[in-house]
Phi, psi and omega in degrees: 000119175286112199271117187288117164297166177280164202289346173278351165266350187281139180306329187276331181296314191300304181324286196301308186302320189307304192289327186281312184281337165292326165306321172278349174274308185284337183275333186273141176278129184030080185235165194246122176291138175262086197276341181293328184280358185214345185232136176295150182308330175256024176288153175217146174234142188225125191238155188284142169288348178275001183260154178304356172244040179300156149119209175247132172243129181269116154095182182260001154271332156309293180316304176306325179290281177325318177283354150322309191261353178289320180285319172299344162279310206230135188266340188204129186200140171163169173286135172319316192244173154277164177284174154275149176229114196235104184281140155188126182061239186272005194245163172230142169253127196248115189246126188212163132236127191280161179251073189239148188238112162316123210291278201288002172232332165088014176279152190246123179242155165207081201265178168287117168240178176205128174228152205234112176238124168265150197242124154230135169056025177093358179239141176290130177279305189230143146225134181253104173287146175233127173250138189290312183232091181285323186282339149326298206285327217260336175302322188293331187264352175300118158273165182264000000 
Protein backbone atom coordinates (compact mmCIF):
# COMPACT_ATOMS: atom_id res chain seq x y z
CA UNK A 1 0.00 0.00 0.00
CA UNK A 2 1.31 3.42 -0.97
CA UNK A 3 0.73 6.26 1.45
CA UNK A 4 0.20 9.56 -0.33
CA UNK A 5 1.76 12.67 1.14
CA UNK A 6 -0.69 15.30 2.37
CA UNK A 7 -1.64 17.93 -0.19
CA UNK A 8 0.33 20.54 1.72
CA UNK A 9 3.61 18.70 0.97
CA UNK A 10 2.80 18.14 -2.72
CA UNK A 11 5.21 20.49 -4.54
CA UNK A 12 2.52 22.05 -6.75
CA UNK A 13 0.13 22.54 -3.81
CA UNK A 14 2.97 24.12 -1.80
CA UNK A 15 3.77 26.48 -4.65
CA UNK A 16 0.12 27.39 -5.26
CA UNK A 17 -0.24 28.37 -1.58
CA UNK A 18 2.90 30.48 -1.87
CA UNK A 19 1.74 32.19 -5.10
CA UNK A 20 -1.59 33.06 -3.48
CA UNK A 21 0.16 34.52 -0.43
CA UNK A 22 2.47 36.53 -2.70
CA UNK A 23 -0.47 37.93 -4.71
CA UNK A 24 -2.24 38.88 -1.46
CA UNK A 25 0.94 40.53 -0.17
CA UNK A 26 1.33 42.69 -3.28
CA UNK A 27 -2.38 43.63 -3.21
CA UNK A 28 -2.26 44.76 0.43
CA UNK A 29 -0.72 47.95 1.76
CA UNK A 30 2.02 47.56 4.36
CA UNK A 31 1.43 43.83 4.80
CA UNK A 32 3.99 41.47 6.31
CA UNK A 33 4.66 38.35 4.26
CA UNK A 34 4.14 35.15 6.34
CA UNK A 35 7.49 33.64 5.29
CA UNK A 36 7.52 31.01 8.03
CA UNK A 37 4.39 29.43 6.54
CA UNK A 38 5.96 29.03 3.09
CA UNK A 39 9.76 29.09 3.16
CA UNK A 40 12.32 26.60 4.45
CA UNK A 41 14.80 28.26 6.86
CA UNK A 42 17.52 27.52 4.25
CA UNK A 43 15.51 29.05 1.38
CA UNK A 44 17.48 30.84 -1.35
CA UNK A 45 16.02 33.01 -4.13
CA UNK A 46 18.23 33.64 -7.17
CA UNK A 47 17.42 36.69 -9.31
CA UNK A 48 19.42 37.84 -12.38
CA UNK A 49 22.16 40.31 -11.47
CA UNK A 50 20.92 42.68 -14.19
CA UNK A 51 17.68 43.29 -12.29
CA UNK A 52 17.34 46.03 -9.61
CA UNK A 53 16.73 43.21 -7.11
CA UNK A 54 19.35 40.87 -8.57
CA UNK A 55 21.45 38.50 -6.53
CA UNK A 56 20.93 35.80 -3.94
CA UNK A 57 18.36 36.32 -1.19
CA UNK A 58 18.96 33.90 1.70
CA UNK A 59 16.45 32.73 4.28
CA UNK A 60 13.12 34.12 5.35
CA UNK A 61 14.52 37.52 6.30
CA UNK A 62 16.33 37.70 2.96
CA UNK A 63 13.06 37.04 1.19
CA UNK A 64 11.34 39.77 3.20
CA UNK A 65 14.10 42.20 2.17
CA UNK A 66 13.63 41.11 -1.45
CA UNK A 67 9.89 41.83 -1.20
CA UNK A 68 10.59 45.35 0.08
CA UNK A 69 12.82 46.04 -2.92
CA UNK A 70 10.17 44.57 -5.24
CA UNK A 71 7.54 46.77 -3.59
CA UNK A 72 9.73 49.84 -4.14
CA UNK A 73 10.20 48.80 -7.79
CA UNK A 74 6.68 47.73 -8.82
CA UNK A 75 3.31 49.23 -7.87
CA UNK A 76 1.57 46.18 -9.33
CA UNK A 77 2.94 42.66 -9.74
CA UNK A 78 1.28 39.33 -10.36
CA UNK A 79 0.54 36.69 -12.95
CA UNK A 80 -1.51 37.86 -15.93
CA UNK A 81 -3.14 34.42 -16.15
CA UNK A 82 -2.85 31.32 -13.99
CA UNK A 83 0.68 29.99 -14.47
CA UNK A 84 1.48 26.57 -15.92
CA UNK A 85 3.04 24.38 -13.24
CA UNK A 86 5.11 21.36 -14.26
CA UNK A 87 6.20 19.02 -11.47
CA UNK A 88 9.08 16.57 -11.42
CA UNK A 89 9.97 15.10 -8.04
CA UNK A 90 10.65 17.95 -5.61
CA UNK A 91 10.89 20.51 -8.43
CA UNK A 92 8.21 22.65 -10.06
CA UNK A 93 8.76 24.65 -13.23
CA UNK A 94 6.52 27.70 -13.44
CA UNK A 95 5.70 29.22 -16.83
CA UNK A 96 3.88 32.53 -16.58
CA UNK A 97 3.34 35.96 -18.01
CA UNK A 98 3.63 38.68 -15.41
CA UNK A 99 1.47 41.78 -15.27
CA UNK A 100 3.57 44.51 -13.68
CA UNK A 101 3.48 48.30 -13.35
CA UNK A 102 6.74 50.13 -12.66
CA UNK A 103 6.39 52.34 -9.60
CA UNK A 104 8.68 55.12 -10.88
CA UNK A 105 7.44 55.32 -14.48
CA UNK A 106 3.92 53.83 -14.33
CA UNK A 107 4.81 51.76 -17.40
CA UNK A 108 3.05 48.40 -17.66
CA UNK A 109 4.98 45.38 -18.86
CA UNK A 110 3.86 41.80 -19.38
CA UNK A 111 7.02 39.70 -19.68
CA UNK A 112 7.07 35.92 -20.02
CA UNK A 113 9.00 34.28 -17.19
CA UNK A 114 10.10 30.86 -16.05
CA UNK A 115 10.84 30.00 -12.45
CA UNK A 116 12.33 26.76 -11.19
CA UNK A 117 11.33 26.00 -7.60
CA UNK A 118 12.47 23.22 -5.28
CA UNK A 119 10.37 22.10 -2.31
CA UNK A 120 11.44 20.31 0.88
CA UNK A 121 9.10 19.10 3.63
CA UNK A 122 6.19 21.19 2.37
CA UNK A 123 8.20 24.44 2.18
CA UNK A 124 9.98 26.25 -0.65
CA UNK A 125 13.72 25.55 -0.53
CA UNK A 126 15.00 27.30 -3.64
CA UNK A 127 13.68 29.48 -6.45
CA UNK A 128 15.49 30.55 -9.60
CA UNK A 129 13.89 33.23 -11.75
CA UNK A 130 14.41 33.43 -15.52
CA UNK A 131 13.06 36.45 -17.41
CA UNK A 132 12.56 36.35 -21.17
CA UNK A 133 13.83 39.91 -21.67
CA UNK A 134 15.55 41.64 -18.77
CA UNK A 135 16.46 44.59 -21.02
CA UNK A 136 12.76 45.31 -21.71
CA UNK A 137 11.97 45.04 -18.00
CA UNK A 138 14.78 47.41 -17.06
CA UNK A 139 13.68 49.79 -19.83
CA UNK A 140 10.18 49.91 -18.29
CA UNK A 141 11.78 50.90 -14.99
CA UNK A 142 13.91 53.74 -16.42
CA UNK A 143 12.74 57.29 -16.19
CA UNK A 144 13.17 59.21 -19.45
